Short mmCIF file of C-alpha atoms in Angstrom, two decimals:
data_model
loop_
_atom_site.label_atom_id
_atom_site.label_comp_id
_atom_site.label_asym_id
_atom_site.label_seq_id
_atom_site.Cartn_x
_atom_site.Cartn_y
_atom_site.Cartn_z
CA UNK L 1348 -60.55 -13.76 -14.55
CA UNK L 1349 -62.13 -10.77 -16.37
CA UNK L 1350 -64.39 -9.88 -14.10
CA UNK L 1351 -61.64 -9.76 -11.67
CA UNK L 1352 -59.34 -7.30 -13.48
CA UNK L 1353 -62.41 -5.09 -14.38
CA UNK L 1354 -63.13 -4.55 -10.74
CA UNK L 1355 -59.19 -4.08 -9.53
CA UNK L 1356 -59.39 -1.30 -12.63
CA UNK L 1357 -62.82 0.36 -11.59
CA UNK L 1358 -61.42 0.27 -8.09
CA UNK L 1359 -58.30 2.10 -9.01
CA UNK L 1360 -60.18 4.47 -11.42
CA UNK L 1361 -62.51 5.48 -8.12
CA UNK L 1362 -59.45 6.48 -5.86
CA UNK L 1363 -58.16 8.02 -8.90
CA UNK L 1364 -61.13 9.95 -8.73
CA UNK L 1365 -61.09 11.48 -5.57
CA UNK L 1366 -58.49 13.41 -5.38
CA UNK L 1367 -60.99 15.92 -6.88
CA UNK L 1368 -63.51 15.57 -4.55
CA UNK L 1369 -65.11 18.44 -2.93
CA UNK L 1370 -66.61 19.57 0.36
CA UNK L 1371 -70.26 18.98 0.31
CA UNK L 1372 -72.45 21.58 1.12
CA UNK L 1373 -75.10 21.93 3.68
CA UNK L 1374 -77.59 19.70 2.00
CA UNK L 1375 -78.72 16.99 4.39
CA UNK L 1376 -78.49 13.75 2.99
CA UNK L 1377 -81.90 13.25 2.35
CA UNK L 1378 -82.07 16.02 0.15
CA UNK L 1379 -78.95 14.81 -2.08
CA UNK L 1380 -80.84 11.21 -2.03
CA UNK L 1381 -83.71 12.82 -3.67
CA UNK L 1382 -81.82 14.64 -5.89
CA UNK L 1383 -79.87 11.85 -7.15
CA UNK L 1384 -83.11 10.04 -8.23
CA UNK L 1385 -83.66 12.93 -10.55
CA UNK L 1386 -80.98 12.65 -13.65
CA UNK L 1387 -81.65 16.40 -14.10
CA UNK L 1388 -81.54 18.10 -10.54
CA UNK L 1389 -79.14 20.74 -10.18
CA UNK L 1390 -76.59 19.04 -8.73
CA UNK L 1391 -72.97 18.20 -10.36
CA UNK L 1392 -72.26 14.80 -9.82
CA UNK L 1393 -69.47 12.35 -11.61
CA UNK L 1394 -70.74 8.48 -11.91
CA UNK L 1395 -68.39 6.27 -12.62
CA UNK L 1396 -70.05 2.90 -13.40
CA UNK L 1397 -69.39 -0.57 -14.82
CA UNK L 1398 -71.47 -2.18 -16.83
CA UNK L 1399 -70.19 -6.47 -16.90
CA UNK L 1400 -72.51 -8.59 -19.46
CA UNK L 1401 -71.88 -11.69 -19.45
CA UNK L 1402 -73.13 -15.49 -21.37
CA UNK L 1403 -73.31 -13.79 -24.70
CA UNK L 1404 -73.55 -15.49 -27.63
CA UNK L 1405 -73.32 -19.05 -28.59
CA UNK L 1406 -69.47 -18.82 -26.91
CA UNK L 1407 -70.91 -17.86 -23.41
CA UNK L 1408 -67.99 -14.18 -23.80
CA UNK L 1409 -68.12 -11.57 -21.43
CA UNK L 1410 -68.41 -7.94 -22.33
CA UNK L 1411 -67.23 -5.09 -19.70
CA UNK L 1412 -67.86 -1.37 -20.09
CA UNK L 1413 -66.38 1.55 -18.19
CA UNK L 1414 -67.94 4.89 -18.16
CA UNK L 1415 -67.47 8.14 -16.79
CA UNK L 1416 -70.38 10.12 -17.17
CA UNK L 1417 -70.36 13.65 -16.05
CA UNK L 1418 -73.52 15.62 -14.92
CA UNK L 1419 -73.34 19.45 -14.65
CA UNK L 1420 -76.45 21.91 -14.19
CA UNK L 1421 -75.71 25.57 -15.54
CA UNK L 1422 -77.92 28.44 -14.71
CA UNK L 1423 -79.09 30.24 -17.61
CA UNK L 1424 -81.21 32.86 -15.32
CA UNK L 1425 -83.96 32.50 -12.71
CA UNK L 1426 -86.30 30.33 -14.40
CA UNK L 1427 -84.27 27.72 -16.54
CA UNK L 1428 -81.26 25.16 -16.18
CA UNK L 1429 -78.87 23.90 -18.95
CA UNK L 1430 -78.29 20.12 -17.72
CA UNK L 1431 -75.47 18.78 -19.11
CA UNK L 1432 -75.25 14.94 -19.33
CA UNK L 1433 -71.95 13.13 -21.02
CA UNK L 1434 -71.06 9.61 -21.16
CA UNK L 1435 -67.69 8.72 -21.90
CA UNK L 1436 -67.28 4.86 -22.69
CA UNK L 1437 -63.36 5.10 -21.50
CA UNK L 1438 -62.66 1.30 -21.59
CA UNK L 1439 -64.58 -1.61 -23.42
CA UNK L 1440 -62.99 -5.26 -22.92
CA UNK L 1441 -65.07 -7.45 -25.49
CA UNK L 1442 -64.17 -11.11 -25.58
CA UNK L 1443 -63.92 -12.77 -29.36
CA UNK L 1444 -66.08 -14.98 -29.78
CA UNK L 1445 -64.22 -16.84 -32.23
CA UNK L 1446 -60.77 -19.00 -31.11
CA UNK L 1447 -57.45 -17.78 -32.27
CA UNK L 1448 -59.39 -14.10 -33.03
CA UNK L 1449 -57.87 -11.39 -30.52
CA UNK L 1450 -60.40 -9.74 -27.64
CA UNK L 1451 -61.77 -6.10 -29.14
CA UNK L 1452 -60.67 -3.31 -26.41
CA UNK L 1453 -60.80 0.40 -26.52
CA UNK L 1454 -63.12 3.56 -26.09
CA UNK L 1455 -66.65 3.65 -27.08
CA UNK L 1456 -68.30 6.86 -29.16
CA UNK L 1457 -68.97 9.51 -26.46
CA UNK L 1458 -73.00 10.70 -26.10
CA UNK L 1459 -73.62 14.29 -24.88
CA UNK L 1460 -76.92 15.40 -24.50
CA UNK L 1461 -78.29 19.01 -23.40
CA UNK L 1462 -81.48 19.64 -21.28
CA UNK L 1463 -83.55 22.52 -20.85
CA UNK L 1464 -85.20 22.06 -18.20
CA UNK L 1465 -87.69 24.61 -15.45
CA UNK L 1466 -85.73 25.24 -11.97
CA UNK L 1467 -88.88 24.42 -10.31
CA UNK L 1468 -91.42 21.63 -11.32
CA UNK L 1469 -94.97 22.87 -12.39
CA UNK L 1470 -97.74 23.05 -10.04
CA UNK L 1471 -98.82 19.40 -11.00
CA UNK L 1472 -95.17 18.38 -9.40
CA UNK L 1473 -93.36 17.43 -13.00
CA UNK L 1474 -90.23 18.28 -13.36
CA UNK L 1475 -89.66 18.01 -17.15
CA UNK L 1476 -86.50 19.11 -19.81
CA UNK L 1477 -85.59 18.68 -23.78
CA UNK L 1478 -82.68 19.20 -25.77
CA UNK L 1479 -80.41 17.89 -28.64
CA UNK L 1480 -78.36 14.26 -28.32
CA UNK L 1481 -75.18 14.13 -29.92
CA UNK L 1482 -72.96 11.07 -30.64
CA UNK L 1483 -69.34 11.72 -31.64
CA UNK L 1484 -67.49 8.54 -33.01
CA UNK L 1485 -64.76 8.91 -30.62
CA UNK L 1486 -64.85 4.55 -30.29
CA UNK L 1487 -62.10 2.44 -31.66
CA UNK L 1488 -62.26 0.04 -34.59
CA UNK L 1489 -65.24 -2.36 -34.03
CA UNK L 1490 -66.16 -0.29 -31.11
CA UNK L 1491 -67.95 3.05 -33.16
CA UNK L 1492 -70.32 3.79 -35.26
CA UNK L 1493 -68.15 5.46 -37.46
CA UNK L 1494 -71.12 8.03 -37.46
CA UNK L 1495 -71.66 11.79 -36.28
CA UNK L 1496 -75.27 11.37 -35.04
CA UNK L 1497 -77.49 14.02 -33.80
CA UNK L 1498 -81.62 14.19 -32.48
CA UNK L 1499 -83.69 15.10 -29.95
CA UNK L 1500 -83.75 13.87 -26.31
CA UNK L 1501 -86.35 14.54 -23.41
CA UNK L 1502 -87.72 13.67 -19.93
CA UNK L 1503 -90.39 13.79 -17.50
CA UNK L 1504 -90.85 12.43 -13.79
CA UNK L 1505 -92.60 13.12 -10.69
CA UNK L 1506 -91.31 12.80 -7.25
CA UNK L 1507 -93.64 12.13 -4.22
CA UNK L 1508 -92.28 11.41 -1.21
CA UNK L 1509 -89.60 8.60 -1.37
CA UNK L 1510 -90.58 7.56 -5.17
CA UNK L 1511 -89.51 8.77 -7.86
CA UNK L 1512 -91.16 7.90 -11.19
CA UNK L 1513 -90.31 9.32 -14.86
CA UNK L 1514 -89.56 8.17 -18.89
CA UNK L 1515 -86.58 9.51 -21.01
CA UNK L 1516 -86.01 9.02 -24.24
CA UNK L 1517 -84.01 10.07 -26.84
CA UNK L 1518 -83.68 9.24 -31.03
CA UNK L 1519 -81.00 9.35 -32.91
CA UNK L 1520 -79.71 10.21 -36.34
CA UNK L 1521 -76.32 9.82 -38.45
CA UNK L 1522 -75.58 13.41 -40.17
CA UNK L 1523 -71.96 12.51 -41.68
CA UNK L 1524 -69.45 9.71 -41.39
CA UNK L 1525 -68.40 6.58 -42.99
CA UNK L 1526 -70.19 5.97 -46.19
CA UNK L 1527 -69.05 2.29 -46.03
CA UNK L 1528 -71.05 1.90 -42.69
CA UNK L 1529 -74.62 1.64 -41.70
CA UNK L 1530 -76.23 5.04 -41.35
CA UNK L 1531 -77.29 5.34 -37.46
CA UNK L 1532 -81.38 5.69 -36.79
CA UNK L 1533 -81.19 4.32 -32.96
CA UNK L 1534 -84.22 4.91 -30.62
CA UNK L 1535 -83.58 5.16 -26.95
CA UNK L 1536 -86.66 4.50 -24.21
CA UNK L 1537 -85.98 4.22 -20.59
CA UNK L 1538 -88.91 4.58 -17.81
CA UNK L 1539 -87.55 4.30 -14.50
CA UNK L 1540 -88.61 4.42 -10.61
CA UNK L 1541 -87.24 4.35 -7.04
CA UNK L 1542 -87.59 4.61 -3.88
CA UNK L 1543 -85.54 6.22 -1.06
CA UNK L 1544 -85.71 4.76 2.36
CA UNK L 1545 -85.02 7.27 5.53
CA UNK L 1546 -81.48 5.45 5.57
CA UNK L 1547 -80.91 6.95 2.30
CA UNK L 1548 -81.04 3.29 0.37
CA UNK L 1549 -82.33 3.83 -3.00
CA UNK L 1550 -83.86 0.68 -4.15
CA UNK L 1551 -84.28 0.91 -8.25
CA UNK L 1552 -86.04 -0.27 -11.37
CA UNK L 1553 -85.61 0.77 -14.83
CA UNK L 1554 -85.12 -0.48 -18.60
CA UNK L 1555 -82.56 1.16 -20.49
CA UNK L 1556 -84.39 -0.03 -24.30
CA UNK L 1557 -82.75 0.65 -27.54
CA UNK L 1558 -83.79 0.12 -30.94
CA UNK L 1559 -81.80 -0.29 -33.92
CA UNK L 1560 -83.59 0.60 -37.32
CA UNK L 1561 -80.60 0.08 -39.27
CA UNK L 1562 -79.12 -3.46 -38.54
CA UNK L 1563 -77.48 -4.93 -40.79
CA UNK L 1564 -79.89 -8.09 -40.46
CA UNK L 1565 -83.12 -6.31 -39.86
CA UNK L 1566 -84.76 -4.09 -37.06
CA UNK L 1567 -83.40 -5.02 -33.56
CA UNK L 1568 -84.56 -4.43 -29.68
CA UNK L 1569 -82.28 -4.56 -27.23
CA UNK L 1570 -84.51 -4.80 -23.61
CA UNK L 1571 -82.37 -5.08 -20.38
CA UNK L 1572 -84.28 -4.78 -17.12
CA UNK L 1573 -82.06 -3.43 -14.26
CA UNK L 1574 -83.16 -3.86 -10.44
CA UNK L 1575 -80.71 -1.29 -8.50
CA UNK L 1576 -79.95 -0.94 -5.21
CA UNK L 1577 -77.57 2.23 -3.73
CA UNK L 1578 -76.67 3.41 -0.88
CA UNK L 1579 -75.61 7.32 0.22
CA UNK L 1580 -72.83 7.52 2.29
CA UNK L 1581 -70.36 10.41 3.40
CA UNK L 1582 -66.65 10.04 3.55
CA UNK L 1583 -65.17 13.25 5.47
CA UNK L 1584 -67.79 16.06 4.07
CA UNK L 1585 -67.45 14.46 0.75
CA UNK L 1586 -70.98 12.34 -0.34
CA UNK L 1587 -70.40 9.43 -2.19
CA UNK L 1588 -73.23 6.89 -3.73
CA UNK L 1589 -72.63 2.97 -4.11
CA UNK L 1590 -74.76 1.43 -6.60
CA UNK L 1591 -74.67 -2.58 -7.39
CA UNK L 1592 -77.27 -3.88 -10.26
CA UNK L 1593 -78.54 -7.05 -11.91
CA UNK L 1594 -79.82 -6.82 -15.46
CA UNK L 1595 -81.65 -9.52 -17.09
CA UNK L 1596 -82.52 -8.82 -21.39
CA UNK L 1597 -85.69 -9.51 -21.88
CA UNK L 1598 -84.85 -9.28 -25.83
CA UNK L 1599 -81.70 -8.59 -28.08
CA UNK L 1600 -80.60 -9.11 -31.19
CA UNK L 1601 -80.46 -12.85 -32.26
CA UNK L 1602 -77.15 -15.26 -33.46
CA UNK L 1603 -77.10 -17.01 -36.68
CA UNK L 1604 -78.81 -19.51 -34.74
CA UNK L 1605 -81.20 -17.78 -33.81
CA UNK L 1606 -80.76 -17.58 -30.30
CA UNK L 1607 -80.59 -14.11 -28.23
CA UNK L 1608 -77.28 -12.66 -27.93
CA UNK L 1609 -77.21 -10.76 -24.32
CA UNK L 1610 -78.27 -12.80 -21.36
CA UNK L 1611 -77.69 -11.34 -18.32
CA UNK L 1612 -74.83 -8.39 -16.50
CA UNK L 1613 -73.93 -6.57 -13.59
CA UNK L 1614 -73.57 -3.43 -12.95
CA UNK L 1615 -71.27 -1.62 -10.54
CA UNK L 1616 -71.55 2.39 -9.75
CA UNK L 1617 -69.81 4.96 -7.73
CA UNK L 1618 -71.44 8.33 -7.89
CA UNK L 1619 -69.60 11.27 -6.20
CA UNK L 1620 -71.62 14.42 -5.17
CA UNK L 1621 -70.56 18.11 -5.64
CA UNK L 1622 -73.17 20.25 -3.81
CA UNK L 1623 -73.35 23.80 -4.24
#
């Protein structure tokens, strides 16, 4: 079963994984909870996450993706951060649709973005950074763009207490590739909150929307809505975070039926914590 063998290989790459961990530092859990909420505190962190889709399409196929996606804050001087932010599609299992036609596997095109960001939130409470989005086409055939894309990226949230509330988004651009292929012009919108309980439970809700002004068949939205739930834990001195998800899409890109393509996913997460 697929979704078998994707967890039996997200479980391996997670042991894999810690043989690098690190001693956590004195942060108290609550503190790293917090953190965590915020995709651009300073703290280095390395999610590892699984993103399952499945019912899509007419044929009902199953889609998994595996990503590492590195976070690591870099002091330019007393007042500002470089965040750095890749994700690394490592492994994408996409089942063919069509009988006798082979399932499409390989990497996905890796996204790095760069944040500038204040080491301390204004005296409103927002913590805030921008910076430049880059897409490499690093995928394999019929899993890239085939495009070098490039544009800017930003965010903004609040945190109060156990909530957390903030937008990023991000627009895209191709600059050079393929001239056989669709030129890239993808938008990127993604409000999110939480909440952290004093057991360190972060309970979750975002939307991760994209929009594609360059399909082949017209403009498209892609709208999943994730409910999260994770859960802080510490193994030795090293902190680990367990996420599980459901996402529902709200809208995707339709068939030649006209029907929506995505339905509905999972999503499976290990986050392990580096504190200074």
């Amino acid at each position: 079963m697929k979704l078998k063998r994707s967890m039996s290989l997200l479980a391996c790459t997670f042991v894999g994984s810690a043989v690098y961990s690190q001693h956590a530092s004195a942060d108290d859990a609550a503190e790293l909870a917090k953190k965590l909420s915020n995709p651009i505190s300073s703290l280095i962190s390395m999610p590892i996450k699984l993103d399952w889709d499945s019912d899509i399409g007419a044929a009902d196929v199953n889609r998994s993706t595996y990503f590492i996606q590195p976070v690591i804050p870099i002091g330019l001087n007393d007042k500002w951060n470089i965040i750095s932010r890749t994700i690394v599609p490592f492994h994408i299992d996409a089942e063919s649709s069509v009988a006798g036609v082979s399932d499409t596997t390989g990497m996905g095109d890796i996204l790095q973005s760069f944040f500038f960001s204040p080491k301390a939130p204004t005296a409103g409470g927002l913590i805030w950074g921008v910076g430049p989005l880059l897409s490499v086409p690093t995928g394999s055939d019929g899993l890239t763009s085939d495009k070098f894309s490039m544009g800017p990226t930003a965010i903004l949230l609040k945190q109060d207490g156990p909530w957390t509330i903030g937008f990023l988004g991000s627009q895209l651009w191709s600059v050079s590739g393929d001239d056989d292929v669709s030129d890239v012009s993808s938008t990127f919108l993604q409000p999110f909150a939480s909440y952290t309980t004093k057991t360190h439970t972060t309970f979750g809700l975002n939307t991760e929307s994209s929009y594609n002004g360059k399909a082949d068949d017209g403009e498209e939205w892609t709208v999943p809505i994730n409910l999260t739930v994770a859960q802080l834990m510490e193994f030795g001195k090293q902190p680990v975070q367990f996420q599980l998800g459901y996402r529902n899409y709200v809208s995707s890109p339709d068939d030649a039926q006209g029907d929506e393509v995505m339905d509905w996913g999972l999503r499976f997460q290990v986050t392990f914590l580096f504190p200074k």
